[in-house]
mmCIF file of N, CA and C in Angstrom:
data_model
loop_
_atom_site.group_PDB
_atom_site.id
_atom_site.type_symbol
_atom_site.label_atom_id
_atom_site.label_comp_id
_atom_site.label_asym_id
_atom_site.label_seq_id
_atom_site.Cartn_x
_atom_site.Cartn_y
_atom_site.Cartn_z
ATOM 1 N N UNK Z 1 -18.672 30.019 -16.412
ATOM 2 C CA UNK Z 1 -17.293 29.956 -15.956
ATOM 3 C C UNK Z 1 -16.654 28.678 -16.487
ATOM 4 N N UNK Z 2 -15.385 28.813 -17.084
ATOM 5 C CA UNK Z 2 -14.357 27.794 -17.679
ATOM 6 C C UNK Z 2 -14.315 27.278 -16.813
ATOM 7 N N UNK Z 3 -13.874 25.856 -16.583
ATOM 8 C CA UNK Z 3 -13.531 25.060 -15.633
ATOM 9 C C UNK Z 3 -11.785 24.457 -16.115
ATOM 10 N N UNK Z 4 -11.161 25.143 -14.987
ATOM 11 C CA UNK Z 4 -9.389 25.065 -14.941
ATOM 12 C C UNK Z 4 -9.226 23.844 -15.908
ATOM 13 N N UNK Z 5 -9.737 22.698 -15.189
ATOM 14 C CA UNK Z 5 -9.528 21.071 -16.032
ATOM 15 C C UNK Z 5 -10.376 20.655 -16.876
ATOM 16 N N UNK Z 6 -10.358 20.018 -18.160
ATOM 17 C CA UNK Z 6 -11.197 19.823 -19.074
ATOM 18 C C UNK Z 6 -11.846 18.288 -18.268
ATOM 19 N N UNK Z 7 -12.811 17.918 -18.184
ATOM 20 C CA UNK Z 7 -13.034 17.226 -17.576
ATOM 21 C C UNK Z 7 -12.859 15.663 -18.642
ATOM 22 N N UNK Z 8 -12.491 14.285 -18.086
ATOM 23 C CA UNK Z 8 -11.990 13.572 -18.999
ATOM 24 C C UNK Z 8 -13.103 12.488 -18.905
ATOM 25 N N UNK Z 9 -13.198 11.526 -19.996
ATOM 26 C CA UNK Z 9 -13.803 10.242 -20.147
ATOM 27 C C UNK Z 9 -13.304 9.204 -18.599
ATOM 28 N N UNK Z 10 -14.545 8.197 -17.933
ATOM 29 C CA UNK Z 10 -13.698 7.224 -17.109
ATOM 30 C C UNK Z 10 -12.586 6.516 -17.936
ATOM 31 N N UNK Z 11 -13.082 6.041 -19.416
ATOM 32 C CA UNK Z 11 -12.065 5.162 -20.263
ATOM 33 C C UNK Z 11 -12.085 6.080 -21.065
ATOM 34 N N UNK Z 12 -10.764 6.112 -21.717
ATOM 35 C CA UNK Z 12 -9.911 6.590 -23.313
ATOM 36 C C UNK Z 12 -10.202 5.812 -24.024
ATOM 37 N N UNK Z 13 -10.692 5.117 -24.816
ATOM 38 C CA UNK Z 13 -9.950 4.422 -25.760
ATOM 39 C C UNK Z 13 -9.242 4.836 -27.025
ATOM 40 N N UNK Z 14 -9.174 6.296 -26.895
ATOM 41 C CA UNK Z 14 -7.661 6.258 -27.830
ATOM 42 C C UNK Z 14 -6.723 6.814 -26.712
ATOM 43 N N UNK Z 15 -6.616 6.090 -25.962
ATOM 44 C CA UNK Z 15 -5.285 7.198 -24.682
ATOM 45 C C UNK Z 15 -4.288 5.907 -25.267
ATOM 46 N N UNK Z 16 -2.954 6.521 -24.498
ATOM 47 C CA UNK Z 16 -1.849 6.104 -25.219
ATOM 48 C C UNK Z 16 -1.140 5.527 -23.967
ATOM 49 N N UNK Z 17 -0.872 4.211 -23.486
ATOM 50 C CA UNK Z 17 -0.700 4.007 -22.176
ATOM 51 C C UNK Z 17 1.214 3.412 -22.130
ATOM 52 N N UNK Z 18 1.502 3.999 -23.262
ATOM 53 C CA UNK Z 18 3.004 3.571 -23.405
ATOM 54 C C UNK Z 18 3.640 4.191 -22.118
ATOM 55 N N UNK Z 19 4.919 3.658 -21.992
ATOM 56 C CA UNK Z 19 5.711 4.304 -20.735
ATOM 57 C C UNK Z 19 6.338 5.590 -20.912
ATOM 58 N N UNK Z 20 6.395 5.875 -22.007
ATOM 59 C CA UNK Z 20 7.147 6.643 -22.689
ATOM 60 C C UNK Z 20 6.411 8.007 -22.812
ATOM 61 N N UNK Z 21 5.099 7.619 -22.829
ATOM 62 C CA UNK Z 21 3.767 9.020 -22.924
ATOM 63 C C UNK Z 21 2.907 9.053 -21.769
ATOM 64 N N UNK Z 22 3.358 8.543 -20.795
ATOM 65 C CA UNK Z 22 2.367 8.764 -19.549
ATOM 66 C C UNK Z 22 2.850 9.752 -18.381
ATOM 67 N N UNK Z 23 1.544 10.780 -18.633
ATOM 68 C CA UNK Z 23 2.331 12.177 -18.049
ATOM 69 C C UNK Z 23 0.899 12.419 -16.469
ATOM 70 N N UNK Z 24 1.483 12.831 -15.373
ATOM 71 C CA UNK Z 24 0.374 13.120 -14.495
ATOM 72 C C UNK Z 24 -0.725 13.758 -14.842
ATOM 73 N N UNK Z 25 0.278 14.914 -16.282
ATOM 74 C CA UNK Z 25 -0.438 15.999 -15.686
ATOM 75 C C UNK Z 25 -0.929 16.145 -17.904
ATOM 76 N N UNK Z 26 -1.798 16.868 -17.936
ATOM 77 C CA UNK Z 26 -2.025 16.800 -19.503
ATOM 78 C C UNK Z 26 -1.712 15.617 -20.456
ATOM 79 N N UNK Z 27 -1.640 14.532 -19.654
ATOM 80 C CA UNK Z 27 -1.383 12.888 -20.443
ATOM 81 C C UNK Z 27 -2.483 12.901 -21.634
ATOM 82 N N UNK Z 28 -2.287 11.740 -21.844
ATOM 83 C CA UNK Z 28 -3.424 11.165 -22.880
ATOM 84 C C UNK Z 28 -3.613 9.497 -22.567
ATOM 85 N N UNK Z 29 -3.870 9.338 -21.425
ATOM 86 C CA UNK Z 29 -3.767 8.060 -21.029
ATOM 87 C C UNK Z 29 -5.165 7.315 -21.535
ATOM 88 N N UNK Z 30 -5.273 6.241 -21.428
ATOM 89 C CA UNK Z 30 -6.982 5.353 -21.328
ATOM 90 C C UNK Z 30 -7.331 5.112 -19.958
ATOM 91 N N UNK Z 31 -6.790 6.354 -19.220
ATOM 92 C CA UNK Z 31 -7.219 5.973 -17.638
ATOM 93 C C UNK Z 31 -7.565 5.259 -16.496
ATOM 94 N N UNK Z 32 -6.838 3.810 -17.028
ATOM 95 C CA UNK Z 32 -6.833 2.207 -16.185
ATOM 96 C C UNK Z 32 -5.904 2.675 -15.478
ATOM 97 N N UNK Z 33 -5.799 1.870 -14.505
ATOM 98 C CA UNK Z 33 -4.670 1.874 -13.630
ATOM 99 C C UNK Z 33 -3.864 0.694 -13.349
ATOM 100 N N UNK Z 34 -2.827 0.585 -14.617
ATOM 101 C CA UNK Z 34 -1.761 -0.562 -14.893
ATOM 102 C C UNK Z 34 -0.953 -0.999 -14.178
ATOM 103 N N UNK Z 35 -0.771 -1.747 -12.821
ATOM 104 C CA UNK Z 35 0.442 -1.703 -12.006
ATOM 105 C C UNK Z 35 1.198 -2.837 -12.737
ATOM 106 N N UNK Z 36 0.668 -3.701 -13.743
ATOM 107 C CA UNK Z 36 2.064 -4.780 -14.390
ATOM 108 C C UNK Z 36 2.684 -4.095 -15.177
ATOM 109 N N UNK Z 37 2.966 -3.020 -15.315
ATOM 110 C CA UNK Z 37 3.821 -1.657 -16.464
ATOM 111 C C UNK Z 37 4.023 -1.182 -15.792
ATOM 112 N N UNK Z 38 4.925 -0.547 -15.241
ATOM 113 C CA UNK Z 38 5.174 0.291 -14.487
ATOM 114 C C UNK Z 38 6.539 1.158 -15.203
ATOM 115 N N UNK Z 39 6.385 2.480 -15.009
ATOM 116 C CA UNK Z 39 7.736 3.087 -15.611
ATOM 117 C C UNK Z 39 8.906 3.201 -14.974
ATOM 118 N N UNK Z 40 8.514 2.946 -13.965
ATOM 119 C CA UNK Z 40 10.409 3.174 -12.897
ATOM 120 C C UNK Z 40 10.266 1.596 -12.135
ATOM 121 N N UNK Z 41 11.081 0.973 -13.042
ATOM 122 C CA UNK Z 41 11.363 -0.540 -12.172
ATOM 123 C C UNK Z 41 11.448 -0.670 -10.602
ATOM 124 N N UNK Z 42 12.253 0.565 -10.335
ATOM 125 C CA UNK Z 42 12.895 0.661 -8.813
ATOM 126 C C UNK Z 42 11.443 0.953 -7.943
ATOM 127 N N UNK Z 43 10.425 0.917 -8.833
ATOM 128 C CA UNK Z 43 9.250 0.957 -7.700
ATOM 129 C C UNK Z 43 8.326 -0.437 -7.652
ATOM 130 N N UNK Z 44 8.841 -1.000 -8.378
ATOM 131 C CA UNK Z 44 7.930 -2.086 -8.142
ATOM 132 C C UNK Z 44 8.899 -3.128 -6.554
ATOM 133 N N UNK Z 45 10.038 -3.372 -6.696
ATOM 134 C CA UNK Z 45 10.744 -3.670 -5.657
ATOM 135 C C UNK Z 45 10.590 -2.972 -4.372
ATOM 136 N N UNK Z 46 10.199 -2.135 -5.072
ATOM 137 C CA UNK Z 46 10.336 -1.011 -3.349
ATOM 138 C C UNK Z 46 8.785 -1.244 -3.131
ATOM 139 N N UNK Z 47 7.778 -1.312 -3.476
ATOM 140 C CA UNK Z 47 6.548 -1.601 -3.115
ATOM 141 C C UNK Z 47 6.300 -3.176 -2.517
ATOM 142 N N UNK Z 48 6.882 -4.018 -3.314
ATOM 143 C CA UNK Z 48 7.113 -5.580 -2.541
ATOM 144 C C UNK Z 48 7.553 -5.175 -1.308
ATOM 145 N N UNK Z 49 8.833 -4.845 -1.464
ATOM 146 C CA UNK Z 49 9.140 -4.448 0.197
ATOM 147 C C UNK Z 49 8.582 -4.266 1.425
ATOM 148 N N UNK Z 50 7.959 -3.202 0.670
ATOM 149 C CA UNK Z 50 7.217 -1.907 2.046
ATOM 150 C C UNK Z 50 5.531 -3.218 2.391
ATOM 151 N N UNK Z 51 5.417 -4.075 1.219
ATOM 152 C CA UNK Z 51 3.764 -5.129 2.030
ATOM 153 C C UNK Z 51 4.727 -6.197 2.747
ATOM 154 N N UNK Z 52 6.355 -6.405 2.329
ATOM 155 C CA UNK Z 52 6.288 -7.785 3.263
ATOM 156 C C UNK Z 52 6.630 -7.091 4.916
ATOM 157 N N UNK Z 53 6.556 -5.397 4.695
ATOM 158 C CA UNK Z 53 6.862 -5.008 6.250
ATOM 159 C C UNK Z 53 5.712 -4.552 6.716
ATOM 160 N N UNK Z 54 4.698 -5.027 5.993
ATOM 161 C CA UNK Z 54 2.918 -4.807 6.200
ATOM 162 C C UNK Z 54 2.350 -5.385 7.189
ATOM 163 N N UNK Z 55 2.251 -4.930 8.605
ATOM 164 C CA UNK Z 55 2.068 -6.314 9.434
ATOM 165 C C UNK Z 55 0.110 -6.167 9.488
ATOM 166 N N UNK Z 56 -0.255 -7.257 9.111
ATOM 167 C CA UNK Z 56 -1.848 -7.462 9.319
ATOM 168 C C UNK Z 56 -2.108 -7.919 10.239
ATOM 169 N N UNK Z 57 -2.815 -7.632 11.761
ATOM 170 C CA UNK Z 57 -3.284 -8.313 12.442
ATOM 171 C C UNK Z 57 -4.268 -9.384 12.355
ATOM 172 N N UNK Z 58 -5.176 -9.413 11.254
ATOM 173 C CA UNK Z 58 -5.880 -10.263 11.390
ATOM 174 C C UNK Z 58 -5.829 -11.735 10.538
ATOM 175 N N UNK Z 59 -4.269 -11.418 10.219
ATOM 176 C CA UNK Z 59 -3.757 -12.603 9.212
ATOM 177 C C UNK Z 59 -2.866 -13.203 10.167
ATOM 178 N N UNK Z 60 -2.529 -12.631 11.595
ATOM 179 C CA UNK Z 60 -1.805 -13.430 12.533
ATOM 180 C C UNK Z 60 -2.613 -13.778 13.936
ATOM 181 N N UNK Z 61 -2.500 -15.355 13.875
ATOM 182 C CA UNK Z 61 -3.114 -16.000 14.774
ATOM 183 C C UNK Z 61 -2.388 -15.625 16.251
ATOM 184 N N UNK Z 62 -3.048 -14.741 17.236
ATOM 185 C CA UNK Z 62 -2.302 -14.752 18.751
ATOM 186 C C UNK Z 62 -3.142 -15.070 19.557
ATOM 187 N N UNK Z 63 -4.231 -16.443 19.311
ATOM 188 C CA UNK Z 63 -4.393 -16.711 20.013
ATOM 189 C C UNK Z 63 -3.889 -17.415 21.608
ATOM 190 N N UNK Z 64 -3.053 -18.053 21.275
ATOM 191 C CA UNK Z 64 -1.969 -18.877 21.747
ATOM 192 C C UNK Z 64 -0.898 -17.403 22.646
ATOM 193 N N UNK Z 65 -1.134 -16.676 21.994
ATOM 194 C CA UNK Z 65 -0.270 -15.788 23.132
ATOM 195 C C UNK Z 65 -0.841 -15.185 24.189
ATOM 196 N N UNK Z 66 -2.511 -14.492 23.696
ATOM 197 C CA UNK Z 66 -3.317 -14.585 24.707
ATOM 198 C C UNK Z 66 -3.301 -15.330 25.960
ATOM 199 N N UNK Z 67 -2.966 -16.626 25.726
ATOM 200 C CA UNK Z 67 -2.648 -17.606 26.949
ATOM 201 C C UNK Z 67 -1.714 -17.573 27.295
ATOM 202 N N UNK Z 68 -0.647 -17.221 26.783
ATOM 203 C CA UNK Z 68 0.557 -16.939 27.268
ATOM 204 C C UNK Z 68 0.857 -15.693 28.363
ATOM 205 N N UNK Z 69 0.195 -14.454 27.780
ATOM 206 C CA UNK Z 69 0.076 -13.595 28.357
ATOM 207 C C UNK Z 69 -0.064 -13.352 30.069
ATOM 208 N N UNK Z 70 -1.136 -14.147 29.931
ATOM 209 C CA UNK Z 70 -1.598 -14.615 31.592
ATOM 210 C C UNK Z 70 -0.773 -14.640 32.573
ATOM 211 N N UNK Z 71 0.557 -15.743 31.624
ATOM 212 C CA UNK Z 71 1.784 -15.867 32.242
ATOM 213 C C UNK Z 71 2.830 -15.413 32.746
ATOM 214 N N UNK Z 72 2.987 -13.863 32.219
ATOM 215 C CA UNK Z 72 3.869 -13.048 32.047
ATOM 216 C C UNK Z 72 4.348 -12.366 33.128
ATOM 217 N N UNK Z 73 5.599 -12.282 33.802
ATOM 218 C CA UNK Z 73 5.680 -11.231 34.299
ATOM 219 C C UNK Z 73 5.338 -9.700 34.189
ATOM 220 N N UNK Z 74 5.308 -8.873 35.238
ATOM 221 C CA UNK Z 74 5.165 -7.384 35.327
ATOM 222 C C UNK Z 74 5.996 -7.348 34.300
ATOM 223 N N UNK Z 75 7.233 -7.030 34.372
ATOM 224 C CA UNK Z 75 8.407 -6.188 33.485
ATOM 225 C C UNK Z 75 8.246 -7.043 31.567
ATOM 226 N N UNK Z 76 8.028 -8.278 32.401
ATOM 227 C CA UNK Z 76 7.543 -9.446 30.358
ATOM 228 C C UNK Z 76 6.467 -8.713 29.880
ATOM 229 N N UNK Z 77 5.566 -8.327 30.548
ATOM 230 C CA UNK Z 77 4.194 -8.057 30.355
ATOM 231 C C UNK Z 77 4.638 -6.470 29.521
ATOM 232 N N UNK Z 78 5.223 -5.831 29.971
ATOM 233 C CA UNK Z 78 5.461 -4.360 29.474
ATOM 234 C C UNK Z 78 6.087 -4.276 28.475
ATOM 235 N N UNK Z 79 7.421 -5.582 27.984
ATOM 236 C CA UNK Z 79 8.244 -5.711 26.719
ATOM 237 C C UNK Z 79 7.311 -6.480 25.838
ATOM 238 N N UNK Z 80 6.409 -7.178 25.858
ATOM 239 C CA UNK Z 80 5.537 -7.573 24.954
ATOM 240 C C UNK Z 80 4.382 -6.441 24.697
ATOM 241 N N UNK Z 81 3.914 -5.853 25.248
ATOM 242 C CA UNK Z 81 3.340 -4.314 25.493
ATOM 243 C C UNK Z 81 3.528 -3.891 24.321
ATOM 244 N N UNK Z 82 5.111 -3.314 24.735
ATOM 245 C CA UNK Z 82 5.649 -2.630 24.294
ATOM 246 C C UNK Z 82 5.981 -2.762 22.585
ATOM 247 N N UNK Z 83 6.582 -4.099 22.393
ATOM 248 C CA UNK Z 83 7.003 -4.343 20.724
ATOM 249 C C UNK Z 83 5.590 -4.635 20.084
ATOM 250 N N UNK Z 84 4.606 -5.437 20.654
ATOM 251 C CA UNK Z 84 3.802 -5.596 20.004
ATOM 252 C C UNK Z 84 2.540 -4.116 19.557
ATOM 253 N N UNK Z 85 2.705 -3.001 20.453
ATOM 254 C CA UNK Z 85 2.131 -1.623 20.152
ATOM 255 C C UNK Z 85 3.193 -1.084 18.695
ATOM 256 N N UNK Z 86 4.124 -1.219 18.407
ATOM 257 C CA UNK Z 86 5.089 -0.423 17.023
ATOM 258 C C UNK Z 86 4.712 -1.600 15.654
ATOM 259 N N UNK Z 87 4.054 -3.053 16.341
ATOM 260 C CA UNK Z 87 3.819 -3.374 14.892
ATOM 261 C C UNK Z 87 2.520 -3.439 14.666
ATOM 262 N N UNK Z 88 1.442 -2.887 15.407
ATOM 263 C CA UNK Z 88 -0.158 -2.600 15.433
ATOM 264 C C UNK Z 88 -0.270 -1.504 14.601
ATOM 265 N N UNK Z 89 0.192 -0.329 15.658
ATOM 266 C CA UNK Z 89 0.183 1.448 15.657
ATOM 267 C C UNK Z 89 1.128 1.473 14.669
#
């Protein structure tokens, strides 16, 4: 049995990685994955974007709120709850 996709090399080295010839689908690429080339400018901006709205928990120190916490009112306690569950989840 034929197999639908010809199956490809991990590396090309004759693939053609211009912007101009890089196709999803029947390309001829060297099969790296170039993100300093990119063919649609408007995605490299839009990808900066979308990591500086990347929130990492473990790159933000709460320790210090932990102690704070303690402090909190019932109703404080539920608005900190609350905003801090939409930038976790």
């Amino acid at each position: 049995m034929k197999a639908a996709v010809d199956r490809k090399r991990l590396f090309n080295p004759e693939g053609n990685d211009s912007l101009l010839e890089r196709k999803i689908i029947k390309g001829n690429s060297t099969n790296l994955f170039n993100l300093n080339n990119v063919k649609f400018s408007w995605a490299t901006q839009l990808y900066r974007t979308m990591m500086a709205n990347f929130w990492i928990p473990e790159k933000v120190d709460l320790t210090q709120d932990k102690n704070d916490y303690e402090n909190l009112t019932v109703p404080e306690r539920e608005a900190y709850d609350g905003i801090l569950s939409f930038l976790i989840f």
